[in-house]
Amino acid sequence: LKNMLDNDRETYEKFFAPFGRQLKLGVVTDYGAHKEATQDLLLFYSHRQGKLITLQEYVDAMADAQEKIYYICGEQTDRLSKMPQVKLLEDRGYDVLMLTDEVDEFVAQTIANYGDKALCNVVTEDLGLQTEEEKKELEQKAEAMKGLLTFVQETLGEDVQEVKLSGALGDAPVAVTPGMGMSFEMEKYMRRANPNVPFPSHRILELNPEHPAVQAMEKAMVGDTQKAKDYAKLLHGQALLLADLPLPDPMGYAALVCKLMK
């Protein structure tokens, strides 16, 4: 198989289409005890290159300053490419692997490190892009905007477990990310595998303090509390849509949009 991959890529990709899943299962079998046997045979879709590549090919094409192998999990590459974290990395010149097979996330977590490069889920993990100075600045903004964060938390109630600022959203105003170590894609997989077992969703709402929409919500807190609450609910709905999660009340969300358009 390695010989075919190296010398007849077209034939190998035709083979990988129906049998790649079995190679991936070989990685996760026995808790990854035999991952080295098949991890170099796996192919993943490269956002930057627009084709299937190996982990070694990803590393070979990495930017000089890049320290991690970035990946994102989901069902469709088109939707994943529009995620704020992916766009932020794209602007930095970094590639992101689009993992669309339901077993892919288990594979990435099992491999964990490829050579000296850690695999990083761009939705659930620290991208490692912020300097210490930028982290300190974000902490200071969080302290200054503590009232807003508390306000949004109280407005949304049990819909979110935490509200915090983020410096990794690029030009997006908001995102919802999972807590408790289980990504949304893994949660969906577990629900399909065990539909009768509850898998609670621990959701964190991240706000971009530099975005005009977030600043408008903070401004509304002073003069129009109800409008500020509406803004919070609207941004929460946008975050759910970005994450490909269902809206708990689609009709209510539509009515809220129309209300704010008046």
mmCIF file of C-alpha atoms in Angstrom:
data_model
loop_
_atom_site.group_PDB
_atom_site.id
_atom_site.type_symbol
_atom_site.label_atom_id
_atom_site.label_comp_id
_atom_site.label_asym_id
_atom_site.label_seq_id
_atom_site.Cartn_x
_atom_site.Cartn_y
_atom_site.Cartn_z
ATOM 1 C CA LEU A 1 0.000 0.000 0.000
ATOM 2 C CA LYS A 2 2.818 2.410 0.814
ATOM 3 C CA ASN A 3 4.431 1.609 -2.524
ATOM 4 C CA MET A 4 1.137 2.303 -4.300
ATOM 5 C CA LEU A 5 0.719 5.581 -2.382
ATOM 6 C CA ASP A 6 4.218 6.741 -3.330
ATOM 7 C CA ASN A 7 4.271 5.588 -6.947
ATOM 8 C CA ASP A 8 0.684 5.421 -8.189
ATOM 9 C CA ARG A 9 -1.289 8.088 -6.337
ATOM 10 C CA GLU A 10 -4.319 7.973 -8.599
ATOM 11 C CA THR A 11 -4.804 4.231 -8.058
ATOM 12 C CA TYR A 12 -4.200 4.585 -4.325
ATOM 13 C CA GLU A 13 -6.866 7.269 -3.965
ATOM 14 C CA LYS A 14 -9.324 5.010 -5.792
ATOM 15 C CA PHE A 15 -8.438 2.258 -3.304
ATOM 16 C CA PHE A 16 -8.675 4.639 -0.330
ATOM 17 C CA ALA A 17 -12.199 5.790 -1.195
ATOM 18 C CA PRO A 18 -13.872 2.488 -0.175
ATOM 19 C CA PHE A 19 -11.179 1.122 2.172
ATOM 20 C CA GLY A 20 -9.806 4.198 3.918
ATOM 21 C CA ARG A 21 -12.246 3.796 6.783
ATOM 22 C CA GLN A 22 -10.794 0.378 7.579
ATOM 23 C CA LEU A 23 -7.288 1.868 7.690
ATOM 24 C CA LYS A 24 -8.549 4.550 10.077
ATOM 25 C CA LEU A 25 -10.120 1.935 12.303
ATOM 26 C CA GLY A 26 -6.718 0.256 12.361
ATOM 27 C CA VAL A 27 -5.337 3.409 13.963
ATOM 28 C CA VAL A 28 -7.884 3.515 16.792
ATOM 29 C CA THR A 29 -7.968 -0.257 17.449
ATOM 30 C CA ASP A 30 -6.471 -1.280 20.809
ATOM 31 C CA TYR A 31 -6.371 2.358 21.890
ATOM 32 C CA GLY A 32 -3.855 3.261 19.207
ATOM 33 C CA ALA A 33 -1.319 0.585 20.060
ATOM 34 C CA HIS A 34 -0.702 -0.067 16.351
ATOM 35 C CA LYS A 35 -1.272 3.425 14.933
ATOM 36 C CA GLU A 36 2.212 3.645 13.390
ATOM 37 C CA ALA A 37 1.316 0.753 11.078
ATOM 38 C CA THR A 38 -1.355 2.697 9.192
ATOM 39 C CA GLN A 39 -1.192 6.424 10.061
ATOM 40 C CA ASP A 40 1.079 7.173 7.084
ATOM 41 C CA LEU A 41 -1.474 5.559 4.750
ATOM 42 C CA LEU A 42 -4.303 7.918 5.720
ATOM 43 C CA LEU A 43 -5.524 10.736 3.513
ATOM 44 C CA PHE A 44 -7.324 13.879 4.674
ATOM 45 C CA TYR A 45 -8.732 16.804 2.716
ATOM 46 C CA SER A 46 -6.496 19.877 2.729
ATOM 47 C CA HIS A 47 -8.348 23.205 2.824
ATOM 48 C CA ARG A 48 -5.393 25.092 1.400
ATOM 49 C CA GLN A 49 -4.399 22.594 -1.298
ATOM 50 C CA GLY A 50 -7.932 21.502 -2.188
ATOM 51 C CA LYS A 51 -7.076 17.809 -2.350
ATOM 52 C CA LEU A 52 -6.384 14.719 -0.248
ATOM 53 C CA ILE A 53 -2.995 14.677 1.451
ATOM 54 C CA THR A 54 -1.107 12.606 4.020
ATOM 55 C CA LEU A 55 0.010 13.908 7.401
ATOM 56 C CA GLN A 56 3.599 13.929 6.141
ATOM 57 C CA GLU A 57 2.590 16.022 3.133
ATOM 58 C CA TYR A 58 0.840 18.444 5.500
ATOM 59 C CA VAL A 59 3.989 18.773 7.617
ATOM 60 C CA ASP A 60 6.193 19.213 4.551
ATOM 61 C CA ALA A 61 4.043 22.152 3.408
ATOM 62 C CA MET A 62 3.756 23.830 6.820
ATOM 63 C CA ALA A 63 4.674 27.489 7.208
ATOM 64 C CA ASP A 64 7.964 28.134 9.002
ATOM 65 C CA ALA A 65 6.324 29.571 12.118
ATOM 66 C CA GLN A 66 3.609 26.919 12.344
ATOM 67 C CA GLU A 67 3.868 24.569 15.320
ATOM 68 C CA LYS A 68 0.655 22.507 15.108
ATOM 69 C CA ILE A 69 -1.273 20.384 12.615
ATOM 70 C CA TYR A 70 -4.682 22.032 12.503
ATOM 71 C CA TYR A 71 -7.881 20.130 11.786
ATOM 72 C CA ILE A 72 -11.629 20.605 12.003
ATOM 73 C CA CYS A 73 -14.377 17.995 12.051
ATOM 74 C CA GLY A 74 -17.754 18.156 10.354
ATOM 75 C CA GLU A 75 -19.916 16.785 7.587
ATOM 76 C CA GLN A 76 -19.186 19.146 4.677
ATOM 77 C CA THR A 77 -15.951 20.835 3.636
ATOM 78 C CA ASP A 78 -17.827 23.833 2.201
ATOM 79 C CA ARG A 79 -19.362 24.633 5.574
ATOM 80 C CA LEU A 80 -16.189 23.931 7.514
ATOM 81 C CA SER A 81 -14.187 26.293 5.304
ATOM 82 C CA LYS A 82 -16.394 29.182 6.464
ATOM 83 C CA MET A 83 -15.826 28.638 10.183
ATOM 84 C CA PRO A 84 -14.184 31.687 11.797
ATOM 85 C CA GLN A 85 -11.270 29.676 13.178
ATOM 86 C CA VAL A 86 -10.500 28.281 9.718
ATOM 87 C CA LYS A 87 -10.650 31.719 8.120
ATOM 88 C CA LEU A 88 -8.344 33.096 10.806
ATOM 89 C CA LEU A 89 -5.781 30.375 10.150
ATOM 90 C CA GLU A 90 -6.154 30.827 6.407
ATOM 91 C CA ASP A 91 -5.314 34.513 6.800
ATOM 92 C CA ARG A 92 -2.149 33.470 8.637
ATOM 93 C CA GLY A 93 -1.192 31.189 5.759
ATOM 94 C CA TYR A 94 -1.877 27.979 7.714
ATOM 95 C CA ASP A 95 -3.598 24.924 6.288
ATOM 96 C CA VAL A 96 -6.483 23.123 8.002
ATOM 97 C CA LEU A 97 -7.380 19.469 7.447
ATOM 98 C CA MET A 98 -11.103 18.933 6.889
ATOM 99 C CA LEU A 99 -12.128 15.705 8.610
ATOM 100 C CA THR A 100 -15.534 14.639 7.335
ATOM 101 C CA ASP A 101 -15.654 10.910 8.153
ATOM 102 C CA GLU A 102 -17.431 10.257 11.457
ATOM 103 C CA VAL A 103 -14.450 8.225 12.715
ATOM 104 C CA ASP A 104 -11.930 10.958 11.865
ATOM 105 C CA GLU A 105 -12.053 12.736 15.198
ATOM 106 C CA PHE A 106 -11.252 9.534 17.048
ATOM 107 C CA VAL A 107 -8.349 9.021 14.638
ATOM 108 C CA ALA A 108 -6.956 12.518 15.218
ATOM 109 C CA GLN A 109 -7.213 12.157 18.984
ATOM 110 C CA THR A 110 -5.559 8.746 18.871
ATOM 111 C CA ILE A 111 -2.633 9.929 16.745
ATOM 112 C CA ALA A 112 -2.358 13.067 18.929
ATOM 113 C CA ASN A 113 1.173 13.844 17.725
ATOM 114 C CA TYR A 114 2.782 13.266 14.375
ATOM 115 C CA GLY A 115 6.526 13.518 14.823
ATOM 116 C CA ASP A 116 7.041 16.652 16.900
ATOM 117 C CA LYS A 117 3.797 18.291 15.730
ATOM 118 C CA ALA A 118 0.654 18.117 17.863
ATOM 119 C CA LEU A 119 -2.696 17.695 16.145
ATOM 120 C CA CYS A 120 -4.990 20.572 17.117
ATOM 121 C CA ASN A 121 -8.774 20.718 16.804
ATOM 122 C CA VAL A 122 -9.338 24.359 15.865
ATOM 123 C CA VAL A 123 -12.776 24.475 17.513
ATOM 124 C CA THR A 124 -11.963 22.935 20.893
ATOM 125 C CA GLU A 125 -8.270 23.673 21.475
ATOM 126 C CA ASP A 126 -5.971 26.675 21.822
ATOM 127 C CA LEU A 127 -4.639 27.581 18.396
ATOM 128 C CA GLY A 128 -1.389 28.756 19.949
ATOM 129 C CA LEU A 129 -1.359 31.976 17.936
ATOM 130 C CA GLN A 130 -1.589 34.574 20.689
ATOM 131 C CA THR A 131 1.483 36.131 22.237
ATOM 132 C CA GLU A 132 1.678 36.584 25.996
ATOM 133 C CA GLU A 133 1.031 40.279 25.456
ATOM 134 C CA GLU A 134 -2.123 39.528 23.438
ATOM 135 C CA LYS A 135 -3.327 37.088 26.100
ATOM 136 C CA LYS A 136 -2.827 39.724 28.784
ATOM 137 C CA GLU A 137 -4.668 42.302 26.703
ATOM 138 C CA LEU A 138 -7.613 39.915 26.266
ATOM 139 C CA GLU A 139 -7.706 39.290 30.007
ATOM 140 C CA GLN A 140 -7.842 43.033 30.616
ATOM 141 C CA LYS A 141 -10.702 43.398 28.128
ATOM 142 C CA ALA A 142 -12.553 40.541 29.822
ATOM 143 C CA GLU A 143 -12.252 42.319 33.146
ATOM 144 C CA ALA A 144 -13.431 45.604 31.607
ATOM 145 C CA MET A 145 -16.371 43.842 29.918
ATOM 146 C CA LYS A 146 -17.240 41.656 32.885
ATOM 147 C CA GLY A 147 -20.637 43.305 33.162
ATOM 148 C CA LEU A 148 -21.484 42.406 29.567
ATOM 149 C CA LEU A 149 -20.378 38.793 29.998
ATOM 150 C CA THR A 150 -22.522 38.437 33.117
ATOM 151 C CA PHE A 151 -25.453 40.106 31.364
ATOM 152 C CA VAL A 152 -25.300 37.705 28.399
ATOM 153 C CA GLN A 153 -24.922 34.700 30.722
ATOM 154 C CA GLU A 154 -28.000 35.720 32.714
ATOM 155 C CA THR A 155 -29.975 36.455 29.543
ATOM 156 C CA LEU A 156 -29.270 33.069 27.961
ATOM 157 C CA GLY A 157 -29.543 31.119 31.189
ATOM 158 C CA GLU A 158 -29.123 27.363 30.827
ATOM 159 C CA ASP A 159 -28.565 27.608 27.062
ATOM 160 C CA VAL A 160 -24.862 28.224 27.755
ATOM 161 C CA GLN A 161 -22.575 27.157 30.551
ATOM 162 C CA GLU A 162 -20.131 30.040 30.121
ATOM 163 C CA VAL A 163 -19.727 33.306 28.232
ATOM 164 C CA LYS A 164 -16.230 34.570 27.525
ATOM 165 C CA LEU A 165 -14.192 36.712 25.156
ATOM 166 C CA SER A 166 -12.123 35.191 22.382
ATOM 167 C CA GLY A 167 -9.244 36.473 20.302
ATOM 168 C CA ALA A 168 -9.507 33.663 17.756
ATOM 169 C CA LEU A 169 -12.688 34.585 15.878
ATOM 170 C CA GLY A 170 -11.202 36.761 13.157
ATOM 171 C CA ASP A 171 -13.969 38.941 11.712
ATOM 172 C CA ALA A 172 -16.802 36.833 13.179
ATOM 173 C CA PRO A 173 -18.760 38.293 16.119
ATOM 174 C CA VAL A 174 -19.501 35.081 17.955
ATOM 175 C CA ALA A 175 -18.974 31.322 18.167
ATOM 176 C CA VAL A 176 -20.220 28.491 20.321
ATOM 177 C CA THR A 177 -17.690 25.898 21.404
ATOM 178 C CA PRO A 178 -18.044 22.717 23.467
ATOM 179 C CA GLY A 179 -16.847 22.192 27.000
ATOM 180 C CA MET A 180 -16.161 18.984 28.923
ATOM 181 C CA GLY A 181 -13.737 17.655 26.294
ATOM 182 C CA MET A 182 -16.393 16.384 23.833
ATOM 183 C CA SER A 183 -16.716 18.184 20.512
ATOM 184 C CA PHE A 184 -20.101 18.711 18.887
ATOM 185 C CA GLU A 185 -19.255 16.256 16.104
ATOM 186 C CA MET A 186 -18.317 13.576 18.632
ATOM 187 C CA GLU A 187 -21.498 14.337 20.552
ATOM 188 C CA LYS A 188 -23.531 13.801 17.369
ATOM 189 C CA TYR A 189 -21.724 10.520 16.757
ATOM 190 C CA MET A 190 -22.330 9.306 20.301
ATOM 191 C CA ARG A 191 -26.002 10.214 20.094
ATOM 192 C CA ARG A 192 -26.353 8.205 16.870
ATOM 193 C CA ALA A 193 -24.534 5.251 18.391
ATOM 194 C CA ASN A 194 -26.481 5.376 21.672
ATOM 195 C CA PRO A 195 -29.745 7.240 21.056
ATOM 196 C CA ASN A 196 -31.174 6.235 24.439
ATOM 197 C CA VAL A 197 -28.210 7.538 26.438
ATOM 198 C CA PRO A 198 -28.228 11.273 27.209
ATOM 199 C CA PHE A 199 -25.108 13.172 26.253
ATOM 200 C CA PRO A 200 -25.408 16.635 27.821
ATOM 201 C CA SER A 201 -24.096 19.465 25.702
ATOM 202 C CA HIS A 202 -21.827 21.856 27.562
ATOM 203 C CA ARG A 203 -21.715 24.970 25.428
ATOM 204 C CA ILE A 204 -19.481 28.003 25.743
ATOM 205 C CA LEU A 205 -20.432 31.221 23.981
ATOM 206 C CA GLU A 206 -17.391 33.144 22.751
ATOM 207 C CA LEU A 207 -17.654 36.835 21.890
ATOM 208 C CA ASN A 208 -15.326 38.901 19.736
ATOM 209 C CA PRO A 209 -14.761 42.147 21.678
ATOM 210 C CA GLU A 210 -13.607 43.949 18.536
ATOM 211 C CA HIS A 211 -16.749 43.247 16.515
ATOM 212 C CA PRO A 212 -19.296 46.087 16.065
ATOM 213 C CA ALA A 213 -22.208 43.750 16.869
ATOM 214 C CA VAL A 214 -20.758 42.913 20.291
ATOM 215 C CA GLN A 215 -19.952 46.572 20.917
ATOM 216 C CA ALA A 216 -23.508 47.528 19.937
ATOM 217 C CA MET A 217 -24.867 45.007 22.442
ATOM 218 C CA GLU A 218 -22.675 46.483 25.175
ATOM 219 C CA LYS A 219 -23.843 49.996 24.295
ATOM 220 C CA ALA A 220 -27.503 48.913 24.368
ATOM 221 C CA MET A 221 -27.086 47.660 27.929
ATOM 222 C CA VAL A 222 -27.015 51.290 29.077
ATOM 223 C CA GLY A 223 -29.944 52.768 27.162
ATOM 224 C CA ASP A 224 -32.157 49.840 26.139
ATOM 225 C CA THR A 225 -31.828 46.687 28.218
ATOM 226 C CA GLN A 226 -34.468 44.783 26.242
ATOM 227 C CA LYS A 227 -32.671 45.467 22.969
ATOM 228 C CA ALA A 228 -29.431 44.276 24.540
ATOM 229 C CA LYS A 229 -31.173 41.018 25.538
ATOM 230 C CA ASP A 230 -32.481 40.639 21.993
ATOM 231 C CA TYR A 231 -28.963 41.152 20.645
ATOM 232 C CA ALA A 232 -27.648 38.457 22.994
ATOM 233 C CA LYS A 233 -30.292 35.974 21.826
ATOM 234 C CA LEU A 234 -29.642 36.856 18.189
ATOM 235 C CA LEU A 235 -25.881 36.338 18.517
ATOM 236 C CA HIS A 236 -26.470 33.047 20.313
ATOM 237 C CA GLY A 237 -28.665 31.885 17.437
ATOM 238 C CA GLN A 238 -26.000 32.901 14.928
ATOM 239 C CA ALA A 239 -23.395 30.940 16.872
ATOM 240 C CA LEU A 240 -25.567 27.808 16.795
ATOM 241 C CA LEU A 241 -26.078 28.138 13.042
ATOM 242 C CA LEU A 242 -22.332 28.588 12.474
ATOM 243 C CA ALA A 243 -21.688 25.399 14.449
ATOM 244 C CA ASP A 244 -24.363 23.530 12.452
ATOM 245 C CA LEU A 245 -26.407 23.007 15.607
ATOM 246 C CA PRO A 246 -30.213 23.153 15.712
ATOM 247 C CA LEU A 247 -31.966 26.280 16.915
ATOM 248 C CA PRO A 248 -34.108 25.424 19.957
ATOM 249 C CA ASP A 249 -36.833 27.796 18.709
ATOM 250 C CA PRO A 250 -36.565 28.556 14.957
ATOM 251 C CA MET A 251 -39.834 30.498 14.878
ATOM 252 C CA GLY A 252 -38.739 32.609 17.823
ATOM 253 C CA TYR A 253 -35.393 33.303 16.152
ATOM 254 C CA ALA A 254 -37.122 34.392 12.924
ATOM 255 C CA ALA A 255 -39.476 36.656 14.890
ATOM 256 C CA LEU A 256 -36.492 38.184 16.714
ATOM 257 C CA VAL A 257 -34.748 39.003 13.433
ATOM 258 C CA CYS A 258 -37.889 40.704 12.121
ATOM 259 C CA LYS A 259 -38.301 42.622 15.385
ATOM 260 C CA LEU A 260 -34.779 44.028 15.205
ATOM 261 C CA MET A 261 -35.219 44.998 11.545
ATOM 262 C CA LYS A 262 -38.024 47.441 12.395
#
